[in-house]
Amino acid sequence: MAGSLAINGVTVKQPKSFNFGVMDLDGESTRNAKGKMTRDIIRTGIRKMELEWGSLSDGEISSILQAVNASFFSVTYPDAMSGGQRTGTFYVGDRSAPSYSWNDKYKSMKWEGLSMNFIEQ
């Protein structure tokens, strides 16, 4: 992934998967009697990122999860629409972190990965 990813100004480990999307927010959109779509567009160009990290240590996963724990947070990321780094205010969707090992062999949990979505405010 070209560029880096920073949350609240702190660069985090590069994700293994980064899926960039752009959404439009509609108010009331319907089809008229002729079957043509009418749209009440409230806002366009809302960014959404689907992120997935590979193996993470306890410290790495904890720092990422704590950084996105607030209602809204700042993210600097590679933006396909603008063609460079961009900073925006985002919130996070559900977070999922499967464990790699759940036994006494390791002194701390080993995490297979972490996935979450960032949606622009």
PDB file of C-alpha atoms in Angstrom:
ATOM      1  CA  MET A   1       0.000   0.000   0.000  1.00  0.00           C
ATOM      2  CA  ALA A   2       1.494   3.325  -1.015  1.00  0.00           C
ATOM      3  CA  GLY A   3       1.528   5.915   1.728  1.00  0.00           C
ATOM      4  CA  SER A   4       0.976   5.276   5.386  1.00  0.00           C
ATOM      5  CA  LEU A   5      -1.925   4.999   7.787  1.00  0.00           C
ATOM      6  CA  ALA A   6      -2.027   7.180  10.895  1.00  0.00           C
ATOM      7  CA  ILE A   7      -4.738   7.371  13.548  1.00  0.00           C
ATOM      8  CA  ASN A   8      -4.824  10.570  15.605  1.00  0.00           C
ATOM      9  CA  GLY A   9      -1.398  11.441  14.202  1.00  0.00           C
ATOM     10  CA  VAL A  10       0.241   8.133  15.199  1.00  0.00           C
ATOM     11  CA  THR A  11       1.379   5.842  12.374  1.00  0.00           C
ATOM     12  CA  VAL A  12       0.102   2.291  12.861  1.00  0.00           C
ATOM     13  CA  LYS A  13       1.304  -0.991  11.377  1.00  0.00           C
ATOM     14  CA  GLN A  14       0.466  -1.196   7.684  1.00  0.00           C
ATOM     15  CA  PRO A  15      -2.647  -3.309   7.043  1.00  0.00           C
ATOM     16  CA  LYS A  16      -2.330  -6.380   4.822  1.00  0.00           C
ATOM     17  CA  SER A  17      -5.599  -5.428   3.113  1.00  0.00           C
ATOM     18  CA  PHE A  18      -6.914  -1.931   2.413  1.00  0.00           C
ATOM     19  CA  ASN A  19     -10.149  -1.513   0.454  1.00  0.00           C
ATOM     20  CA  PHE A  20     -11.044   2.094  -0.371  1.00  0.00           C
ATOM     21  CA  GLY A  21     -14.625   3.107  -1.178  1.00  0.00           C
ATOM     22  CA  VAL A  22     -16.644   6.251  -1.862  1.00  0.00           C
ATOM     23  CA  MET A  23     -20.316   6.500  -0.906  1.00  0.00           C
ATOM     24  CA  ASP A  24     -23.103   8.981  -1.499  1.00  0.00           C
ATOM     25  CA  LEU A  25     -25.730   9.697   1.132  1.00  0.00           C
ATOM     26  CA  ASP A  26     -29.289   9.893  -0.157  1.00  0.00           C
ATOM     27  CA  GLY A  27     -32.254  11.347   1.657  1.00  0.00           C
ATOM     28  CA  GLU A  28     -35.423  10.140  -0.021  1.00  0.00           C
ATOM     29  CA  SER A  29     -34.813   8.409  -3.334  1.00  0.00           C
ATOM     30  CA  THR A  30     -37.725   6.930  -5.241  1.00  0.00           C
ATOM     31  CA  ARG A  31     -38.878   6.057  -8.731  1.00  0.00           C
ATOM     32  CA  ASN A  32     -41.529   8.208 -10.337  1.00  0.00           C
ATOM     33  CA  ALA A  33     -44.557   6.972 -12.310  1.00  0.00           C
ATOM     34  CA  LYS A  34     -42.384   6.642 -15.442  1.00  0.00           C
ATOM     35  CA  GLY A  35     -39.891   4.457 -13.592  1.00  0.00           C
ATOM     36  CA  LYS A  36     -37.161   7.091 -13.505  1.00  0.00           C
ATOM     37  CA  MET A  37     -35.091   7.433 -10.373  1.00  0.00           C
ATOM     38  CA  THR A  38     -35.287  10.672  -8.424  1.00  0.00           C
ATOM     39  CA  ARG A  39     -32.630  11.226  -5.795  1.00  0.00           C
ATOM     40  CA  ASP A  40     -32.392  13.605  -2.907  1.00  0.00           C
ATOM     41  CA  ILE A  41     -28.594  13.626  -2.558  1.00  0.00           C
ATOM     42  CA  ILE A  42     -27.591  14.927   0.852  1.00  0.00           C
ATOM     43  CA  ARG A  43     -23.836  14.409   0.545  1.00  0.00           C
ATOM     44  CA  THR A  44     -21.372  12.869  -1.912  1.00  0.00           C
ATOM     45  CA  GLY A  45     -17.810  11.596  -1.658  1.00  0.00           C
ATOM     46  CA  ILE A  46     -18.009   9.973   1.791  1.00  0.00           C
ATOM     47  CA  ARG A  47     -14.961   7.780   2.216  1.00  0.00           C
ATOM     48  CA  LYS A  48     -15.104   4.257   3.628  1.00  0.00           C
ATOM     49  CA  MET A  49     -12.134   1.999   4.257  1.00  0.00           C
ATOM     50  CA  GLU A  50     -12.221  -1.726   4.924  1.00  0.00           C
ATOM     51  CA  LEU A  51      -9.023  -2.627   6.762  1.00  0.00           C
ATOM     52  CA  GLU A  52      -7.496  -5.954   7.713  1.00  0.00           C
ATOM     53  CA  TRP A  53      -4.206  -6.548   9.483  1.00  0.00           C
ATOM     54  CA  GLY A  54      -2.231  -9.778   9.602  1.00  0.00           C
ATOM     55  CA  SER A  55      -0.608 -11.171  12.733  1.00  0.00           C
ATOM     56  CA  LEU A  56      -0.377  -8.632  15.543  1.00  0.00           C
ATOM     57  CA  SER A  57       1.280  -8.648  18.932  1.00  0.00           C
ATOM     58  CA  ASP A  58      -0.683  -7.721  22.049  1.00  0.00           C
ATOM     59  CA  GLY A  59       0.888  -4.263  21.969  1.00  0.00           C
ATOM     60  CA  GLU A  60       0.130  -3.666  18.278  1.00  0.00           C
ATOM     61  CA  ILE A  61      -3.508  -4.754  18.449  1.00  0.00           C
ATOM     62  CA  SER A  62      -4.091  -2.878  21.692  1.00  0.00           C
ATOM     63  CA  SER A  63      -2.693   0.388  20.307  1.00  0.00           C
ATOM     64  CA  ILE A  64      -4.885   0.187  17.189  1.00  0.00           C
ATOM     65  CA  LEU A  65      -8.048  -0.700  19.139  1.00  0.00           C
ATOM     66  CA  GLN A  66      -7.437   2.038  21.707  1.00  0.00           C
ATOM     67  CA  ALA A  67      -6.832   4.605  18.945  1.00  0.00           C
ATOM     68  CA  VAL A  68     -10.284   3.949  17.438  1.00  0.00           C
ATOM     69  CA  ASN A  69     -12.116   3.707  20.771  1.00  0.00           C
ATOM     70  CA  ALA A  70     -13.416   7.292  20.646  1.00  0.00           C
ATOM     71  CA  SER A  71     -16.678   8.219  18.920  1.00  0.00           C
ATOM     72  CA  PHE A  72     -14.700  10.007  16.161  1.00  0.00           C
ATOM     73  CA  PHE A  73     -10.994  10.116  15.357  1.00  0.00           C
ATOM     74  CA  SER A  74      -8.621  11.526  12.770  1.00  0.00           C
ATOM     75  CA  VAL A  75      -7.194   9.237  10.070  1.00  0.00           C
ATOM     76  CA  THR A  76      -4.477  10.058   7.540  1.00  0.00           C
ATOM     77  CA  TYR A  77      -4.566   7.552   4.706  1.00  0.00           C
ATOM     78  CA  PRO A  78      -3.888   7.023   0.988  1.00  0.00           C
ATOM     79  CA  ASP A  79      -6.944   8.464  -0.787  1.00  0.00           C
ATOM     80  CA  ALA A  80      -7.686   7.085  -4.255  1.00  0.00           C
ATOM     81  CA  MET A  81     -10.047   9.931  -5.129  1.00  0.00           C
ATOM     82  CA  SER A  82      -7.576  12.740  -4.420  1.00  0.00           C
ATOM     83  CA  GLY A  83      -4.531  10.744  -5.545  1.00  0.00           C
ATOM     84  CA  GLY A  84      -2.504  11.284  -2.378  1.00  0.00           C
ATOM     85  CA  GLN A  85      -2.509  11.285   1.391  1.00  0.00           C
ATOM     86  CA  ARG A  86      -5.648  12.792   2.968  1.00  0.00           C
ATOM     87  CA  THR A  87      -6.761  13.360   6.544  1.00  0.00           C
ATOM     88  CA  GLY A  88     -10.395  13.032   7.585  1.00  0.00           C
ATOM     89  CA  THR A  89     -12.607  12.423  10.599  1.00  0.00           C
ATOM     90  CA  PHE A  90     -13.961   8.880  10.850  1.00  0.00           C
ATOM     91  CA  TYR A  91     -15.825   6.492  13.099  1.00  0.00           C
ATOM     92  CA  VAL A  92     -15.286   2.748  13.314  1.00  0.00           C
ATOM     93  CA  GLY A  93     -17.679  -0.116  12.621  1.00  0.00           C
ATOM     94  CA  ASP A  94     -17.504  -3.545  14.248  1.00  0.00           C
ATOM     95  CA  ARG A  95     -14.027  -4.803  15.098  1.00  0.00           C
ATOM     96  CA  SER A  96     -13.029  -8.463  14.850  1.00  0.00           C
ATOM     97  CA  ALA A  97      -9.790 -10.101  16.007  1.00  0.00           C
ATOM     98  CA  PRO A  98      -9.414 -13.891  15.710  1.00  0.00           C
ATOM     99  CA  SER A  99      -6.835 -15.441  18.021  1.00  0.00           C
ATOM    100  CA  TYR A 100      -3.941 -17.457  16.657  1.00  0.00           C
ATOM    101  CA  SER A 101      -3.320 -19.433  19.817  1.00  0.00           C
ATOM    102  CA  TRP A 102      -5.329 -20.029  22.957  1.00  0.00           C
ATOM    103  CA  ASN A 103      -3.027 -22.107  25.161  1.00  0.00           C
ATOM    104  CA  ASP A 104      -0.375 -21.804  27.845  1.00  0.00           C
ATOM    105  CA  LYS A 105       2.507 -22.169  25.373  1.00  0.00           C
ATOM    106  CA  TYR A 106       2.582 -18.396  24.886  1.00  0.00           C
ATOM    107  CA  LYS A 107       2.848 -15.915  27.722  1.00  0.00           C
ATOM    108  CA  SER A 108       0.439 -13.599  25.896  1.00  0.00           C
ATOM    109  CA  MET A 109      -2.307 -14.070  23.334  1.00  0.00           C
ATOM    110  CA  LYS A 110      -1.233 -14.239  19.708  1.00  0.00           C
ATOM    111  CA  TRP A 111      -3.600 -12.531  17.282  1.00  0.00           C
ATOM    112  CA  GLU A 112      -4.125 -13.844  13.767  1.00  0.00           C
ATOM    113  CA  GLY A 113      -5.392 -10.493  12.573  1.00  0.00           C
ATOM    114  CA  LEU A 114      -7.743  -7.585  13.045  1.00  0.00           C
ATOM    115  CA  SER A 115     -10.452  -6.237  10.752  1.00  0.00           C
ATOM    116  CA  MET A 116     -12.630  -3.134  10.888  1.00  0.00           C
ATOM    117  CA  ASN A 117     -14.237  -0.450   8.741  1.00  0.00           C
ATOM    118  CA  PHE A 118     -13.642   3.288   8.946  1.00  0.00           C
ATOM    119  CA  ILE A 119     -16.550   5.445   7.764  1.00  0.00           C
ATOM    120  CA  GLU A 120     -16.103   9.180   7.229  1.00  0.00           C
ATOM    121  CA  GLN A 121     -18.138  11.438   9.492  1.00  0.00           C
TER     122      GLN A 121
END
